[in-house]
Tab-separated table of C-alpha atoms in Angstrom:
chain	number	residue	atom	x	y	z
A	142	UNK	CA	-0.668	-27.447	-70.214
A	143	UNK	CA	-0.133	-30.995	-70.761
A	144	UNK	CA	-1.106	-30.125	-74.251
A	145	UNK	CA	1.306	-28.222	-75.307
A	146	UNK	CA	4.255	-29.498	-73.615
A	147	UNK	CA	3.635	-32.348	-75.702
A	148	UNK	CA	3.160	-30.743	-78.888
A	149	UNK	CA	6.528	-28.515	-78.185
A	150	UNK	CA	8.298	-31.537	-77.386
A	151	UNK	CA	7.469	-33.069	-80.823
A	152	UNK	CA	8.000	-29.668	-82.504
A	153	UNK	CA	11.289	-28.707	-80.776
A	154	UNK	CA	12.957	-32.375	-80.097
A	155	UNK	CA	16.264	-30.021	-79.038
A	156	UNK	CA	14.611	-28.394	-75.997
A	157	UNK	CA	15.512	-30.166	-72.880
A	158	UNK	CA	13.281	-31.677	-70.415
A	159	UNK	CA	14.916	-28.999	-68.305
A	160	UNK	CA	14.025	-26.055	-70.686
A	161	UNK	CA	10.215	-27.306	-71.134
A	162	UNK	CA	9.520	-27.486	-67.550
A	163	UNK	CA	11.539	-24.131	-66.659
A	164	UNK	CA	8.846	-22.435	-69.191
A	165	UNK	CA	5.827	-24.714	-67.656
A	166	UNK	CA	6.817	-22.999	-64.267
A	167	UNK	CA	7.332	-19.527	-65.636
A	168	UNK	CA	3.495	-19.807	-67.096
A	169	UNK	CA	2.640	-21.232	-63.645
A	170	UNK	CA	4.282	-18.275	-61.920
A	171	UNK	CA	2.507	-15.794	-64.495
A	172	UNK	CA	-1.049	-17.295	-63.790
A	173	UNK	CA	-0.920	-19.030	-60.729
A	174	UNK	CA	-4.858	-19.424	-60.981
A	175	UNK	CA	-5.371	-20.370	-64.290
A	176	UNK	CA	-3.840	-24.337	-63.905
A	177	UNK	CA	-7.408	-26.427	-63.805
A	178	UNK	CA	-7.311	-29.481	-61.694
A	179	UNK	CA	-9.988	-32.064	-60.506
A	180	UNK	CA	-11.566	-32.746	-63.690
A	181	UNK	CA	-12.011	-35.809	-65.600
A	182	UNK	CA	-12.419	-36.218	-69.276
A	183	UNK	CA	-15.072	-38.536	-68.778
A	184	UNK	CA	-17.069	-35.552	-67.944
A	185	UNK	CA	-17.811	-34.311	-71.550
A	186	UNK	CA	-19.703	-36.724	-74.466
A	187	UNK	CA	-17.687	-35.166	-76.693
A	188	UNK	CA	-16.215	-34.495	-78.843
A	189	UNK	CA	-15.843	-36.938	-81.142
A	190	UNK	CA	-12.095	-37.814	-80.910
A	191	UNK	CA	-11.078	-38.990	-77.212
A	192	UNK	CA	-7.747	-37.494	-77.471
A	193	UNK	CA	-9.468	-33.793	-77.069
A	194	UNK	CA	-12.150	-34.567	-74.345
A	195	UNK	CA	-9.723	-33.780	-71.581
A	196	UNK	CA	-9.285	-30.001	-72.978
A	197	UNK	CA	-12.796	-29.662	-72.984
A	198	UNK	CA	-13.507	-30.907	-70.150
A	199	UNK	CA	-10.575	-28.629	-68.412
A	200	UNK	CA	-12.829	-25.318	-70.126
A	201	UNK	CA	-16.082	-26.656	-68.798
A	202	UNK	CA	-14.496	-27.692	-65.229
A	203	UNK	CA	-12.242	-24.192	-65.276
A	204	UNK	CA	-15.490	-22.197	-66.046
A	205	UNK	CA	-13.894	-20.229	-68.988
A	206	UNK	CA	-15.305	-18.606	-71.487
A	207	UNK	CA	-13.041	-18.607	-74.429
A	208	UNK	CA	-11.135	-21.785	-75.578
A	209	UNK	CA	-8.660	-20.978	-77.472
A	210	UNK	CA	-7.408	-23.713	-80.317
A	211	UNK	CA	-6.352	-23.933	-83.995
A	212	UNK	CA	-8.287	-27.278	-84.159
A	213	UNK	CA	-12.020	-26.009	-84.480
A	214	UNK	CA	-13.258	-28.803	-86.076
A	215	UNK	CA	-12.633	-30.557	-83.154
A	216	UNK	CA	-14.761	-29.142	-80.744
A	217	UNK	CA	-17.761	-28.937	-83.563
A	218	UNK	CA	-20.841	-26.275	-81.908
A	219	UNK	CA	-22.632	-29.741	-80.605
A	220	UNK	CA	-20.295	-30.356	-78.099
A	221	UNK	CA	-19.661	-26.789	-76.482
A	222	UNK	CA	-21.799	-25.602	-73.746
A	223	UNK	CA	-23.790	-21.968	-75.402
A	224	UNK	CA	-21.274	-19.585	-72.875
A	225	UNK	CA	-17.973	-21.370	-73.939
A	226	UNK	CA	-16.567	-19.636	-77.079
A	227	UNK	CA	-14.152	-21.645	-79.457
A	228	UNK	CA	-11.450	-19.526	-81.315
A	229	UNK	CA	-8.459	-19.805	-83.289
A	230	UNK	CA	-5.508	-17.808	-81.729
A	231	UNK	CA	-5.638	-15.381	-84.573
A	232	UNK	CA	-9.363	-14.820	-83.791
A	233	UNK	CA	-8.598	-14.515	-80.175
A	234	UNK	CA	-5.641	-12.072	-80.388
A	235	UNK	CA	-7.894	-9.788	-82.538
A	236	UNK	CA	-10.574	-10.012	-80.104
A	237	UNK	CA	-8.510	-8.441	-77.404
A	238	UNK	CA	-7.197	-6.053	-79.682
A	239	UNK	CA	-11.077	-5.297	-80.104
A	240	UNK	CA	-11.130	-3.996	-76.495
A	241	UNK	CA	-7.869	-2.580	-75.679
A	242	UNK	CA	-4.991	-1.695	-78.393
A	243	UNK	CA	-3.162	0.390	-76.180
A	244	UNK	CA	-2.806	-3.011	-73.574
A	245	UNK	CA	-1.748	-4.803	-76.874
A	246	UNK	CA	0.764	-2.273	-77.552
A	247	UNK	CA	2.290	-2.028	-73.923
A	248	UNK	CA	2.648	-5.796	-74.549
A	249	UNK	CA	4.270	-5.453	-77.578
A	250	UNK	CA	6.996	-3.101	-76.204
A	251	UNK	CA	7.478	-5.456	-73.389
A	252	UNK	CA	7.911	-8.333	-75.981
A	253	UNK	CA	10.250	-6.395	-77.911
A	254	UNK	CA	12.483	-5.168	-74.952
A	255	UNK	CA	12.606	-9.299	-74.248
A	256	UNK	CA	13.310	-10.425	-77.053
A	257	UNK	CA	15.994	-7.953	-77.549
A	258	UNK	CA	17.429	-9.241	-74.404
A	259	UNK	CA	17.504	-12.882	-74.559
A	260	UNK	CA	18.916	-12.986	-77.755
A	261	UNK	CA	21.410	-10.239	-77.603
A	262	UNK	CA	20.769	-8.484	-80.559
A	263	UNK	CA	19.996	-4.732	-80.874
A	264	UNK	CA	18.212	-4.740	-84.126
A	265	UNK	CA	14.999	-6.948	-83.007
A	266	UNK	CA	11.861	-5.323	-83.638
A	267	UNK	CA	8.230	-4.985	-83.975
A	268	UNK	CA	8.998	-6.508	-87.594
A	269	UNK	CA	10.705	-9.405	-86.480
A	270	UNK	CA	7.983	-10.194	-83.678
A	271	UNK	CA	5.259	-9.491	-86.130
A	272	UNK	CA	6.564	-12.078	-88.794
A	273	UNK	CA	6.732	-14.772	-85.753
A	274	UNK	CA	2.896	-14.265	-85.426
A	275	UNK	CA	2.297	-14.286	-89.084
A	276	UNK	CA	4.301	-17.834	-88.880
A	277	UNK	CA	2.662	-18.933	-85.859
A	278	UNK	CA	-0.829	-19.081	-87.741
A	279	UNK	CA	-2.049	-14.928	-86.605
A	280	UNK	CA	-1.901	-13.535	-89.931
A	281	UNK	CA	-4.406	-11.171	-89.698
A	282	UNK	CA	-3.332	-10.143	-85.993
A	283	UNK	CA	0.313	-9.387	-87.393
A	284	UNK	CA	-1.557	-7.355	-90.311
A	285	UNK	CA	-3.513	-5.538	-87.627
A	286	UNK	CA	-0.334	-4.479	-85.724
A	287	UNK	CA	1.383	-3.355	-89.190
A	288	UNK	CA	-1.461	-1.345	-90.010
A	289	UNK	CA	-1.350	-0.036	-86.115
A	290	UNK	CA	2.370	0.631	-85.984
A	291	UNK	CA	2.048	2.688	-89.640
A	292	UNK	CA	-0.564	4.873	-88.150
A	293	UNK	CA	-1.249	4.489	-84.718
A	294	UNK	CA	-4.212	6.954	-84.762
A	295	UNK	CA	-6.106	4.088	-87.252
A	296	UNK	CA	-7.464	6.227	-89.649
């Protein structure tokens, strides 16, 4: 969490302090078991920069089994226990596509129906949410959901 607070504050420098932490407490609220305290980066070797030990450490402390980054490289195959999986967001977002479309379509909707709301504008759609992912790095998740959306049966 810590994370990316800090990387939103250096890629949004116009959000408030205000803003950040009101959307820190809405992920809070939406997975009130998934914060991961009581670790210490100390507890991992690696890997090899310093700077990522504490995420890491966080996964091996938290017992997950996906860590989900778009910085690989950084947690190279030495350093990651054989039940922790490392994948890129795109990778990720395919893989639960892989076991439930219909979920990822429900959350679609549900994006679009928000996104519609907070920004007061009727003509927000699927298209417009899809390019955001393409932007954000999911390319081949937003091509997925094209193909999906054109025919839904996937043939």
């Amino acid at each position: 969490m810590a994370e990316w607070m800090y990387r939103l504050r250096r890629k949004r420098p116009e959000h408030s302090e205000q803003a950040i932490g009101g959307q820190r407490r809405r992920f809070v609220q939406a997975f009130p078991y998934g914060l991961v305290t009581g670790y210490s980066p100390n507890d991992v070797p690696c890997p090899p920069d310093p700077d990522d030990r504490h995420v890491l450490a966080a996964a091996v402390h938290g017992r997950a089994d996906i860590l989900v980054t778009d910085d690989r490289c950084a947690f190279p195959p030495e350093c990651v226990r054989e039940s922790l999986s490392v994948r890129t967001g795109d990778e990720f977002l395919n893989w639960v596509a892989d076991r439930s479309m219909p979920l990822v379509m429900r959350t679609l909707a549900r994006q679009i129906d928000y996104y519609r709301r907070s920004l007061v504008a009727e003509d927000k759609d699927a298209v417009e949410l899809i390019a955001h992912l393409r932007k954000a790095g999911a390319s081949r998740f937003a091509d997925r959901l094209e193909n999906h959306l054109a025919d839904p049966s996937g043939r």
